[in-house]
Amino acid sequence: MIIPNFRPRLRAGLPWNRRQSWLPPTWAAPVAGLTRRLGGLLLAAGLVGLLLAPLLGEALFPRLWSIEPLTYIGAALLILGLVVHGAAHLTQEALRRGEAAAVEDRRIAERWTRLTQQYFELFNHDLGRPLRRILGKEREIRELLQDTDAAIPPSVRELLDEIEEQTPSFRLMMSNIQVLIELETPNTGATLHAVEPAEVVRRIVDRYSLVAADAQKQIAWWSEPTEFGIVYCDSSAIEHIVTNLVDNTVRYAGSYVEIGLTRDEDNFYIRVGDDGPGIANRYLPFLFDRGWTPEVARREERTSSGLGLFIAHTLAKRYGGDLTVTSVAAPDPEHHTAFLVTLPLRPKQ
Amino acid sequence: MADSKILIIDDEWESAIVKAVQRRLEEEGWRTVIVEPQSRWLVGDEFEAAAIYVIEAERPDGVLLDVRLGEHRDDQFKGLEILRYIVEHYPTLPVLMFTQYAQGPARDTAVRGALRWNAPVDYIDKLASPEEVVLRLRRLIGAAPELIPVGAHLLVDVGAETVSARPERNADLRPVDDIHGMKFEIFRELAAAWYRSPGELVPFSRLERYSEGEEARASLRVRIREIKVSIGKSLGINLGANDLIINVRDRGYRLVPPQM
């Protein structure tokens, strides 16, 4: 089976991110300036040599091929100076144009980001309102049905559950879009602040417990040490990473999802595992590629965007950590999947 | 926790989603107060004035606060101004921001601009389930309740040191025999952890405090088995290894309400 490779697309990104790699190194401009000055000095020395040659040449050196050698030296210096000066000038000009292009790129990128964020917020707000209305009505119907003494038909309960279960997916989708916009924004530095990872995990478990319970699955979580304490990271990033992993594992788990939080001297670790059917080895190298899902490889209809694991992996890397996966696929009786997020306790700012 | 008062400040206070949250808060035993501006013009300033008045008058135990109070551009972050007021004047009052802007730059702006580092403030998405809102408020408000309901069939009375069970949904609660002393403390510890955060494991180290002898782990295992037998008998069911109190990878135990 041929598995499409998504890596080129993943690395390409948006044009301004691509073009950043063409920018010259920071030392290029000062070196070009010095070279141009050196060229000017050589040019001046050559001119002086040519002017002095008729006066001093014969007194200093014997003639060579009927001309005093100072003339040769002056001419050579003049030509060398012209070449060096010209080349340095052309380099400086190219650098200046490159810099102007980069500034223009950044301006376009910032405008794009601003516009995208504005559109996103508008879209999020306008889409959120009818969704809240639908959800509110669904909860109202549930309440009304509970108030009546008659038993709720299972099919009606299933319909109501279906509406409720779609909500975490929508919330995740919206936050993933927001993260994608941020990731494509040029030069957005990582923001670090005090975060309590145990509380972040607790919130995510709050969100997914009901969804898991409806699907007859359970989520358990633990931390070691029990009082896990504070780390310096970006709470939104940790939340995005773990939410995407939990969303994934709850979807594929057989009946059980476990989240473990541990730390050592340098890093803290979040392990998200499930007892699902596992992932075939041939798929593992592509798991964190943007847009990749097993359905894509099988040329079937996609059931997810394939962005969640890509975002989790990219964010973990961005904060100086990593996201890895180990999996044993069925029919092995020990089948399971475990994602391990590693993040530094003292990240570089 | 009973009789705690939760103040709801939301421009969509009549919407089904806020009503559903309000109902769930009341099921939890909390009283709810909703800020309703007198003016028919729903603008942020009206909310701000009304909210501050109600906070002063009602002295709530927790606040559920929307960020966007009105459709005008100036009201987009009006809730953050109310938050700033609360953090300045009532620094220990827990506030749960109930907002569509629970993530991203708006939240970061709020964190930087409106908060003290130790302010009891948290954020939750407006699409969160009422159950999620309750769990978050339970942790924010912090105090452990006197009565901890564990699902629909069990109730832990911390003051009376009893565990009661009802075999059927509408039946009366009856005290479970044989759960006293250390066995009650173990069950109370598990129920309190479940109440704050379902799925959270209680490590052996915390539960072994209620065991005796050199073999604390073995003693704990015996007590857990006895608790399960007693509760199972009261509920009229047989509780297996994966019911009610579950051992997680030999790290600790977690509570799962009985499904009947």
Coordinates of C-alpha atoms in Angstrom, one line a residue:
Chain A
M1 CA 0.0 0.0 0.0
I2 CA 1.3 3.5 -0.9
I3 CA 0.9 5.9 2.0
P4 CA 0.9 9.5 1.0
N5 CA 3.7 11.6 2.5
F6 CA 2.4 14.8 3.9
R7 CA 5.7 16.2 5.1
P8 CA 6.5 18.6 2.2
R9 CA 3.1 20.3 2.8
L10 CA 3.7 20.4 6.5
R11 CA 7.1 22.0 6.2
A12 CA 6.0 24.5 3.6
G13 CA 3.6 26.6 5.6
L14 CA 2.6 30.1 4.4
P15 CA 4.7 32.1 2.0
W16 CA 6.2 34.5 4.6
N17 CA 7.3 31.5 6.7
R18 CA 8.9 30.0 3.7
R19 CA 10.7 33.1 2.7
Q20 CA 12.2 33.6 6.2
S21 CA 14.6 30.8 5.3
W22 CA 16.0 32.9 2.4
L23 CA 17.0 35.8 4.6
P24 CA 20.7 36.3 4.9
P25 CA 22.5 35.7 8.2
T26 CA 22.8 38.7 10.5
W27 CA 26.5 39.0 9.9
A28 CA 26.1 39.5 6.2
A29 CA 25.4 43.2 6.2
P30 CA 28.3 44.3 8.4
V31 CA 30.7 42.1 6.4
A32 CA 29.5 43.6 3.2
G33 CA 30.0 47.1 4.6
L34 CA 33.6 46.3 5.7
T35 CA 34.3 44.7 2.3
R36 CA 33.1 47.8 0.5
R37 CA 35.4 50.0 2.7
L38 CA 38.3 47.7 2.0
G39 CA 37.5 48.0 -1.8
G40 CA 37.5 51.8 -1.4
L41 CA 40.9 51.7 0.3
L42 CA 42.3 49.5 -2.4
L43 CA 40.9 51.9 -5.0
A44 CA 42.5 54.9 -3.3
A45 CA 45.8 53.2 -2.9
G46 CA 45.8 52.2 -6.6
L47 CA 45.1 55.8 -7.6
V48 CA 47.9 57.1 -5.3
G49 CA 50.3 54.6 -6.8
L50 CA 49.4 55.6 -10.3
L51 CA 49.8 59.4 -9.5
L52 CA 53.1 58.9 -7.7
A53 CA 54.6 56.5 -10.3
P54 CA 56.0 59.2 -12.7
L55 CA 57.6 61.0 -9.8
L56 CA 58.9 58.3 -7.5
G57 CA 58.8 55.1 -9.6
E58 CA 62.2 55.4 -11.1
A59 CA 63.8 56.4 -7.9
L60 CA 62.5 53.4 -6.1
F61 CA 62.6 50.5 -8.6
P62 CA 64.4 49.8 -11.8
R63 CA 62.2 49.9 -14.9
L64 CA 60.5 46.7 -15.9
W65 CA 59.5 46.4 -19.6
S66 CA 60.0 50.2 -20.0
I67 CA 57.6 51.2 -17.3
E68 CA 58.3 51.7 -13.6
P69 CA 56.8 48.9 -11.4
L70 CA 54.8 51.3 -9.2
T71 CA 52.5 51.8 -12.2
Y72 CA 51.8 48.1 -12.3
I73 CA 51.2 48.0 -8.6
G74 CA 48.9 51.0 -8.7
A75 CA 47.0 49.7 -11.7
A76 CA 46.5 46.3 -10.0
L77 CA 45.3 47.9 -6.8
L78 CA 42.9 50.1 -8.7
I79 CA 41.4 47.1 -10.6
L80 CA 41.2 45.0 -7.4
G81 CA 39.7 47.9 -5.5
L82 CA 37.1 48.4 -8.3
V83 CA 36.1 44.8 -8.3
V84 CA 35.9 44.5 -4.5
H85 CA 34.0 47.8 -4.1
G86 CA 31.6 46.9 -6.9
A87 CA 30.9 43.4 -5.6
A88 CA 30.3 44.7 -2.1
H89 CA 28.0 47.4 -3.4
L90 CA 26.0 44.9 -5.3
T91 CA 25.8 42.6 -2.2
Q92 CA 24.7 45.5 -0.1
E93 CA 22.0 46.4 -2.6
A94 CA 20.8 42.8 -2.7
L95 CA 20.7 42.7 1.1
R96 CA 18.7 46.0 1.2
R97 CA 16.2 44.7 -1.2
G98 CA 15.9 41.4 0.7
E99 CA 15.4 43.3 3.9
A100 CA 12.7 45.5 2.3
A101 CA 11.0 42.4 1.0
A102 CA 11.1 40.8 4.4
V103 CA 9.6 43.9 6.0
E104 CA 6.9 43.9 3.4
D105 CA 6.3 40.2 3.9
R106 CA 6.0 40.8 7.7
R107 CA 3.6 43.6 7.1
I108 CA 1.4 41.5 4.8
A109 CA 1.7 38.6 7.3
E110 CA 0.6 40.8 10.2
R111 CA -2.3 42.1 8.3
W112 CA -3.3 38.6 7.3
T113 CA -3.1 37.5 10.9
R114 CA -5.1 40.4 12.1
L115 CA -7.7 39.9 9.5
T116 CA -7.9 36.2 10.0
Q117 CA -8.2 36.6 13.7
Q118 CA -11.0 39.2 13.3
Y119 CA -12.8 36.9 10.9
F120 CA -12.3 34.0 13.2
E121 CA -13.7 35.9 16.2
L122 CA -16.6 37.0 14.2
F123 CA -17.2 33.5 12.9
N124 CA -16.7 32.0 16.4
H125 CA -19.2 34.5 17.9
D126 CA -21.8 34.2 15.1
L127 CA -21.6 30.4 15.0
G128 CA -21.4 30.1 18.7
R129 CA -24.7 31.8 19.3
P130 CA -27.0 29.5 17.3
L131 CA -25.0 26.5 18.6
R132 CA -25.6 27.7 22.2
R133 CA -29.3 28.0 21.3
I134 CA -29.5 24.5 20.0
L135 CA -27.6 23.2 23.0
G136 CA -29.8 25.1 25.4
K137 CA -33.0 23.8 23.7
E138 CA -31.6 20.3 23.8
R139 CA -31.0 20.6 27.6
E140 CA -34.4 22.1 28.0
I141 CA -36.0 19.2 26.2
R142 CA -34.1 16.8 28.4
E143 CA -35.3 18.7 31.5
L144 CA -38.9 18.6 30.3
L145 CA -38.7 14.9 29.6
Q146 CA -37.3 14.3 33.0
D147 CA -40.1 16.2 34.6
T148 CA -42.7 14.0 33.0
D149 CA -43.1 10.6 34.7
A150 CA -43.1 8.7 31.5
A151 CA -39.9 6.9 30.6
I152 CA -37.8 8.6 27.9
P153 CA -37.7 6.4 24.7
P154 CA -34.1 5.3 24.2
S155 CA -34.1 6.7 20.6
V156 CA -35.0 10.2 21.9
R157 CA -32.3 9.9 24.6
E158 CA -29.8 8.9 21.9
L159 CA -30.7 11.9 19.7
L160 CA -30.2 14.3 22.7
D161 CA -26.9 12.6 23.6
E162 CA -25.7 12.9 20.0
I163 CA -26.2 16.7 20.2
E164 CA -24.4 17.0 23.5
E165 CA -21.5 14.8 22.4
Q166 CA -20.8 16.9 19.4
T167 CA -20.1 19.9 21.6
P168 CA -16.6 19.0 22.8
S169 CA -15.7 18.3 19.1
F170 CA -16.9 21.8 18.1
R171 CA -15.1 23.4 21.0
L172 CA -11.9 21.6 20.1
M173 CA -12.3 22.4 16.4
M174 CA -12.6 26.2 17.2
S175 CA -9.7 26.2 19.5
N176 CA -7.6 24.3 16.9
I177 CA -8.4 26.8 14.3
Q178 CA -7.3 29.5 16.7
V179 CA -4.0 27.7 17.4
L180 CA -3.4 27.2 13.7
I181 CA -3.7 30.9 13.1
E182 CA -1.3 31.6 15.9
L183 CA 1.2 29.0 14.6
E184 CA 1.2 30.6 11.2
T185 CA 1.8 34.1 12.6
P186 CA 5.4 35.1 12.1
N187 CA 7.6 35.6 15.1
T188 CA 5.0 35.0 17.8
G189 CA 7.2 34.1 20.8
A190 CA 6.2 31.5 23.3
T191 CA 4.7 33.1 26.4
L192 CA 5.6 31.5 29.7
H193 CA 3.9 31.8 33.0
A194 CA 3.2 29.7 36.1
V195 CA 0.9 26.8 35.3
E196 CA -0.5 24.0 37.5
P197 CA -0.5 21.1 35.1
A198 CA -2.7 19.0 37.4
E199 CA -5.4 21.6 37.2
V200 CA -5.2 21.6 33.4
V201 CA -5.6 17.9 33.3
R202 CA -8.4 18.0 35.8
R203 CA -10.3 20.5 33.5
I204 CA -9.9 18.3 30.4
V205 CA -11.1 15.3 32.4
D206 CA -14.1 17.3 33.5
R207 CA -14.9 18.0 29.8
Y208 CA -14.5 14.5 28.5
S209 CA -15.8 12.4 31.5
L210 CA -19.4 12.8 30.4
V211 CA -18.6 12.0 26.7
A212 CA -16.6 9.0 27.8
A213 CA -19.3 7.8 30.2
D214 CA -22.0 8.1 27.4
A215 CA -19.8 5.9 25.3
Q216 CA -19.4 3.4 28.2
K217 CA -15.7 4.4 28.6
Q218 CA -13.9 5.6 31.7
I219 CA -11.2 8.2 32.2
A220 CA -8.8 7.9 35.1
W221 CA -5.9 10.3 35.9
W222 CA -3.2 10.5 38.5
S223 CA -0.2 12.6 39.2
E224 CA 3.1 11.8 40.9
P225 CA 4.0 13.5 43.2
T226 CA 0.4 14.0 44.3
E227 CA 1.0 17.7 44.9
F228 CA 2.4 18.2 41.5
G229 CA 3.1 21.9 41.9
I230 CA 3.8 24.6 39.4
V231 CA 5.8 24.7 36.1
Y232 CA 6.6 27.5 33.8
C233 CA 4.9 27.0 30.4
D234 CA 1.9 28.3 28.5
S235 CA -1.3 26.9 30.0
S236 CA -3.2 27.3 26.7
A237 CA -0.5 25.2 25.0
I238 CA -0.6 22.4 27.6
E239 CA -4.4 22.5 27.4
H240 CA -4.4 22.3 23.6
I241 CA -1.9 19.5 23.5
V242 CA -3.6 17.3 26.2
T243 CA -7.1 18.1 24.9
N244 CA -6.2 16.9 21.4
L245 CA -4.6 13.7 22.8
V246 CA -7.6 13.0 25.1
D247 CA -10.1 13.7 22.3
N248 CA -8.2 11.2 20.2
T249 CA -7.9 8.5 22.8
V250 CA -11.5 8.8 24.0
R251 CA -12.5 8.2 20.4
Y252 CA -10.4 5.1 19.9
A253 CA -10.3 3.6 23.4
G254 CA -11.9 0.3 24.0
S255 CA -13.2 1.1 27.5
Y256 CA -10.5 2.9 29.3
V257 CA -8.4 6.1 29.0
E258 CA -5.6 6.9 31.5
I259 CA -3.7 10.1 32.0
G260 CA -0.6 10.2 34.1
L261 CA 1.4 13.2 35.2
T262 CA 5.0 12.8 36.3
R263 CA 8.2 14.9 36.6
D264 CA 12.0 14.6 37.0
E265 CA 14.7 17.2 37.5
D266 CA 14.5 18.6 34.0
N267 CA 11.1 17.8 32.5
F268 CA 7.5 17.0 33.3
Y269 CA 5.7 14.3 31.4
I270 CA 2.0 13.8 30.5
R271 CA 1.2 10.3 29.3
V272 CA -2.2 9.7 27.7
G273 CA -3.0 6.1 27.0
D274 CA -5.9 4.0 25.9
D275 CA -6.8 0.3 25.5
G276 CA -8.0 0.7 21.9
P277 CA -7.1 -1.4 18.9
G278 CA -3.7 0.3 18.6
I279 CA -2.1 1.8 15.5
A280 CA -0.3 -0.2 12.8
N281 CA 3.4 0.3 12.7
R282 CA 3.3 1.5 9.1
Y283 CA 1.1 4.4 10.0
L284 CA 3.2 5.7 13.0
P285 CA 5.7 7.8 11.0
F286 CA 2.8 9.8 9.6
L287 CA 0.7 10.2 12.7
F288 CA 1.8 13.8 13.4
D289 CA 1.6 15.0 9.8
R290 CA -0.8 17.8 9.1
G291 CA -4.1 16.5 7.7
W292 CA -3.1 12.8 8.0
T293 CA -5.7 10.3 9.2
P294 CA -5.8 6.5 8.8
E295 CA -8.7 7.0 6.5
V296 CA -6.6 9.1 4.1
A297 CA -4.1 6.3 3.8
R298 CA -6.9 3.8 3.2
R299 CA -8.6 6.3 0.7
E300 CA -11.7 6.3 2.8
E301 CA -13.9 9.2 3.9
R302 CA -12.3 11.1 6.7
T303 CA -13.9 11.2 10.1
S304 CA -11.6 13.9 11.5
S305 CA -9.6 16.8 10.2
G306 CA -6.3 15.2 11.1
L307 CA -5.1 18.4 12.7
G308 CA -5.3 17.5 16.4
L309 CA -2.1 15.4 16.6
F310 CA -0.3 17.8 14.3
I311 CA -1.1 20.7 16.5
A312 CA -0.2 18.8 19.7
H313 CA 3.2 17.8 18.2
T314 CA 4.0 21.3 16.8
L315 CA 3.1 22.9 20.2
A316 CA 5.2 20.5 22.2
K317 CA 8.2 21.1 19.9
R318 CA 7.6 24.9 20.1
Y319 CA 7.9 24.8 23.8
G320 CA 11.2 22.9 23.7
G321 CA 9.6 19.5 24.3
D322 CA 8.4 16.6 22.3
L323 CA 5.4 14.3 21.7
T324 CA 6.0 10.7 21.0
V325 CA 3.8 7.7 20.5
T326 CA 4.1 4.0 21.2
S327 CA 1.4 1.5 20.1
V328 CA 0.7 -2.2 20.0
A329 CA -1.9 -3.1 17.4
A330 CA -4.6 -5.7 17.7
P331 CA -4.7 -8.7 17.4
D332 CA -1.9 -8.6 20.0
P333 CA -3.8 -9.1 23.3
E334 CA -1.7 -6.3 24.8
H335 CA -3.0 -3.8 22.2
H336 CA -2.9 -0.2 23.4
T337 CA -1.7 3.3 22.4
A338 CA 0.2 5.7 24.6
F339 CA 1.2 9.3 23.8
L340 CA 4.0 10.8 25.8
V341 CA 4.3 14.6 26.1
T342 CA 7.7 15.8 27.4
L343 CA 8.0 19.5 28.3
P344 CA 10.9 21.2 30.0
L345 CA 10.5 22.5 33.6
R346 CA 12.8 25.5 32.8
P347 CA 12.1 26.3 29.2
K348 CA 14.2 28.9 27.3
Q349 CA 12.2 32.1 26.9
Chain B
M1 CA -21.7 23.7 50.4
A2 CA -25.5 23.9 50.7
D3 CA -26.8 27.4 50.9
S4 CA -23.9 28.8 48.9
K5 CA -25.0 31.7 46.8
I6 CA -23.9 31.9 43.1
L7 CA -24.3 35.2 41.2
I8 CA -24.9 34.9 37.5
I9 CA -24.0 37.9 35.4
D10 CA -24.8 37.2 31.7
D11 CA -26.5 39.3 29.1
E12 CA -28.2 36.1 27.8
W13 CA -29.6 35.3 31.2
E14 CA -32.9 34.3 29.7
S15 CA -31.3 31.9 27.2
A16 CA -31.8 28.2 27.6
I17 CA -28.1 27.6 28.0
V18 CA -27.9 29.9 31.1
K19 CA -31.1 28.5 32.4
A20 CA -29.8 24.9 32.1
V21 CA -26.7 25.9 34.1
Q22 CA -28.9 27.7 36.7
R23 CA -31.0 24.6 37.1
R24 CA -27.9 22.4 37.6
L25 CA -26.5 24.8 40.2
E26 CA -29.8 24.7 42.1
E27 CA -29.8 20.9 41.9
E28 CA -26.4 21.1 43.5
G29 CA -28.0 22.9 46.4
W30 CA -26.7 26.3 45.6
R31 CA -28.9 29.4 45.5
T32 CA -28.7 31.4 42.4
V33 CA -29.1 35.2 41.9
I34 CA -29.3 36.5 38.4
V35 CA -28.4 40.1 37.5
E36 CA -31.2 41.6 35.4
P37 CA -30.7 45.3 34.5
Q38 CA -33.8 47.4 34.8
S39 CA -33.3 49.2 31.5
R40 CA -34.5 47.5 28.4
W41 CA -31.3 48.7 26.7
L42 CA -28.9 45.9 27.3
V43 CA -25.6 47.8 27.4
G44 CA -22.5 47.0 29.3
D45 CA -22.7 50.0 31.7
E46 CA -26.1 48.9 32.9
F47 CA -24.8 45.5 33.6
E48 CA -21.7 46.8 35.3
A49 CA -23.8 49.1 37.6
A50 CA -26.3 46.4 38.4
A51 CA -23.7 43.7 38.9
I52 CA -21.7 45.8 41.4
Y53 CA -24.9 46.7 43.2
V54 CA -25.9 43.0 43.5
I55 CA -22.4 42.0 44.6
E56 CA -22.5 44.6 47.4
A57 CA -26.1 43.7 48.4
E58 CA -26.0 39.9 48.1
R59 CA -22.4 39.0 49.1
P60 CA -22.4 35.9 46.9
D61 CA -20.1 32.9 47.5
G62 CA -19.2 32.7 43.9
V63 CA -19.8 34.5 40.6
L64 CA -20.4 33.2 37.1
L65 CA -19.5 36.1 34.9
D66 CA -19.8 36.6 31.1
V67 CA -17.1 38.6 29.3
R68 CA -19.2 40.2 26.5
L69 CA -22.1 42.1 28.0
G70 CA -24.0 43.6 25.1
E71 CA -23.5 43.8 21.4
H72 CA -21.7 47.1 21.2
R73 CA -18.0 47.1 20.6
D74 CA -17.3 48.9 23.8
D75 CA -19.1 46.1 25.7
Q76 CA -17.0 43.3 24.2
F77 CA -14.8 43.1 27.4
K78 CA -17.2 44.8 29.9
G79 CA -17.1 41.6 32.0
L80 CA -13.4 42.1 32.5
E81 CA -14.1 45.5 34.1
I82 CA -16.4 43.8 36.5
L83 CA -13.8 41.2 37.1
R84 CA -11.2 43.9 37.9
Y85 CA -13.6 45.5 40.4
I86 CA -14.2 42.1 42.1
V87 CA -10.5 41.3 42.3
E88 CA -9.8 44.7 43.7
H89 CA -12.6 44.9 46.3
Y90 CA -13.4 41.2 47.0
P91 CA -10.1 39.4 46.4
T92 CA -11.2 36.1 47.9
L93 CA -14.5 35.9 46.0
P94 CA -14.3 33.1 43.4
V95 CA -15.2 34.1 39.9
L96 CA -15.8 31.7 37.0
M97 CA -15.6 33.6 33.7
F98 CA -18.4 32.0 31.6
T99 CA -17.4 33.0 28.1
Q100 CA -16.9 32.2 24.5
Y101 CA -13.4 33.7 24.9
A102 CA -12.1 31.1 27.3
Q103 CA -9.0 30.5 25.2
G104 CA -6.6 32.6 23.2
P105 CA -5.5 36.2 23.3
A106 CA -8.6 37.5 25.0
R107 CA -8.0 35.3 28.0
D108 CA -4.3 36.2 28.1
T109 CA -5.3 39.9 28.0
A110 CA -7.6 39.3 30.9
V111 CA -5.0 37.4 32.9
R112 CA -2.5 40.2 32.4
G113 CA -4.8 43.1 32.9
A114 CA -7.4 42.1 35.4
L115 CA -5.9 39.6 37.8
R116 CA -3.7 39.3 40.8
W117 CA -1.6 36.2 40.6
N118 CA -3.4 34.5 43.4
A119 CA -7.0 35.6 42.5
P120 CA -9.5 32.8 42.6
V121 CA -10.5 33.3 38.9
D122 CA -11.0 30.7 36.3
Y123 CA -12.4 30.5 32.8
I124 CA -14.9 28.2 31.2
D125 CA -16.3 28.0 27.7
K126 CA -20.0 28.9 27.2
L127 CA -20.5 25.6 25.4
A128 CA -19.4 23.7 28.5
S129 CA -21.9 21.3 30.0
P130 CA -23.7 22.4 33.2
E131 CA -21.9 19.5 34.9
E132 CA -18.5 20.9 33.9
V133 CA -19.6 24.3 35.3
V134 CA -20.5 22.8 38.6
L135 CA -17.3 20.8 38.8
R136 CA -15.3 24.0 38.2
L137 CA -17.3 26.0 40.7
R138 CA -16.9 23.2 43.3
R139 CA -13.1 23.5 43.0
L140 CA -13.1 27.3 42.9
I141 CA -15.3 27.6 46.0
G142 CA -13.2 24.9 47.6
A143 CA -15.0 24.1 50.8
A144 CA -15.9 20.4 51.1
P145 CA -19.7 19.9 51.6
E146 CA -21.3 18.2 54.5
L147 CA -23.3 15.9 52.2
I148 CA -21.5 14.4 49.2
P149 CA -23.9 12.6 46.8
V150 CA -22.0 9.9 44.9
G151 CA -24.2 9.4 41.9
A152 CA -27.9 8.8 42.4
H153 CA -27.6 5.9 44.8
L154 CA -25.1 6.9 47.5
L155 CA -24.8 9.8 49.9
V156 CA -21.9 10.5 52.3
D157 CA -22.9 12.5 55.4
V158 CA -19.6 13.9 56.6
G159 CA -21.0 15.4 59.8
A160 CA -22.9 12.3 60.9
E161 CA -20.1 10.0 59.6
T162 CA -22.5 7.8 57.7
V163 CA -22.9 6.4 54.2
S164 CA -26.4 5.9 53.0
A165 CA -27.7 4.0 50.0
R166 CA -30.9 3.8 48.0
P167 CA -31.3 0.6 45.9
E168 CA -33.7 2.3 43.5
R169 CA -33.8 5.8 42.2
N170 CA -36.9 6.9 44.1
A171 CA -36.4 4.8 47.2
D172 CA -35.5 6.3 50.6
L173 CA -31.9 6.5 51.6
R174 CA -30.9 3.9 54.3
P175 CA -27.6 3.9 56.2
V176 CA -25.1 1.3 55.1
D177 CA -24.1 -0.9 58.0
D178 CA -20.6 -1.5 58.9
I179 CA -19.0 1.6 57.4
H180 CA -17.6 3.5 60.4
G181 CA -14.3 4.7 61.8
M182 CA -11.5 4.2 59.4
K183 CA -13.6 2.6 56.7
F184 CA -15.8 5.7 56.7
E185 CA -12.7 7.9 56.5
I186 CA -11.4 5.9 53.5
F187 CA -14.8 6.2 51.7
R188 CA -15.1 9.9 52.6
E189 CA -11.6 10.5 51.2
L190 CA -12.6 8.7 47.9
A191 CA -15.9 10.5 47.7
A192 CA -14.3 13.9 48.3
A193 CA -11.8 13.3 45.5
W194 CA -14.6 12.2 43.2
Y195 CA -16.7 15.2 44.1
R196 CA -13.9 17.6 43.1
S197 CA -12.6 15.8 40.1
P198 CA -14.2 12.5 38.8
G199 CA -11.6 10.1 37.6
E200 CA -8.9 11.5 39.9
L201 CA -7.0 8.8 41.7
V202 CA -6.4 8.9 45.4
P203 CA -2.9 7.6 46.0
F204 CA -2.3 4.7 48.5
S205 CA -0.2 7.0 50.6
R206 CA -3.3 9.1 51.4
L207 CA -5.5 6.2 52.2
E208 CA -3.0 4.2 54.1
R209 CA -3.2 6.7 56.9
Y210 CA -6.5 5.0 57.8
S211 CA -4.9 1.5 58.0
E212 CA -3.2 -0.2 60.9
G213 CA -0.4 -2.6 61.4
E214 CA 2.8 -3.2 59.5
E215 CA 1.1 -4.3 56.3
A216 CA -0.8 -1.0 55.7
R217 CA -1.4 -1.8 52.0
A218 CA -2.9 -5.2 52.7
S219 CA -5.0 -3.8 55.5
L220 CA -6.3 -1.1 53.1
R221 CA -7.1 -3.7 50.6
V222 CA -9.2 -5.6 53.2
R223 CA -11.0 -2.5 54.2
I224 CA -11.8 -1.6 50.6
R225 CA -13.2 -5.1 50.1
E226 CA -15.3 -4.8 53.2
I227 CA -16.7 -1.4 52.1
K228 CA -17.7 -2.8 48.7
V229 CA -19.4 -5.8 50.3
S230 CA -21.4 -3.6 52.7
I231 CA -22.4 -1.1 50.0
G232 CA -23.2 -3.9 47.6
K233 CA -25.4 -5.6 50.2
S234 CA -27.3 -2.3 50.7
L235 CA -27.8 -1.8 47.0
G236 CA -28.7 -5.4 46.4
I237 CA -25.9 -5.9 43.9
N238 CA -22.6 -7.7 43.7
L239 CA -19.7 -5.2 43.3
G240 CA -16.7 -6.7 41.4
A241 CA -13.1 -5.5 41.0
N242 CA -14.1 -2.9 38.4
D243 CA -17.0 -1.5 40.3
L244 CA -17.3 1.4 42.8
I245 CA -13.7 1.4 44.1
I246 CA -11.1 0.6 41.5
N247 CA -7.4 -0.1 41.9
V248 CA -5.5 1.9 39.2
R249 CA -2.2 0.2 38.3
D250 CA -1.3 -0.3 41.9
R251 CA -1.0 3.5 42.4
G252 CA -4.2 4.1 44.3
Y253 CA -7.9 3.9 44.2
R254 CA -10.6 5.8 42.4
L255 CA -14.3 6.0 43.0
V256 CA -16.9 5.2 40.3
P257 CA -20.6 5.8 41.2
P258 CA -22.5 2.5 40.9
Q259 CA -24.5 2.2 37.6
M260 CA -27.8 0.5 38.2

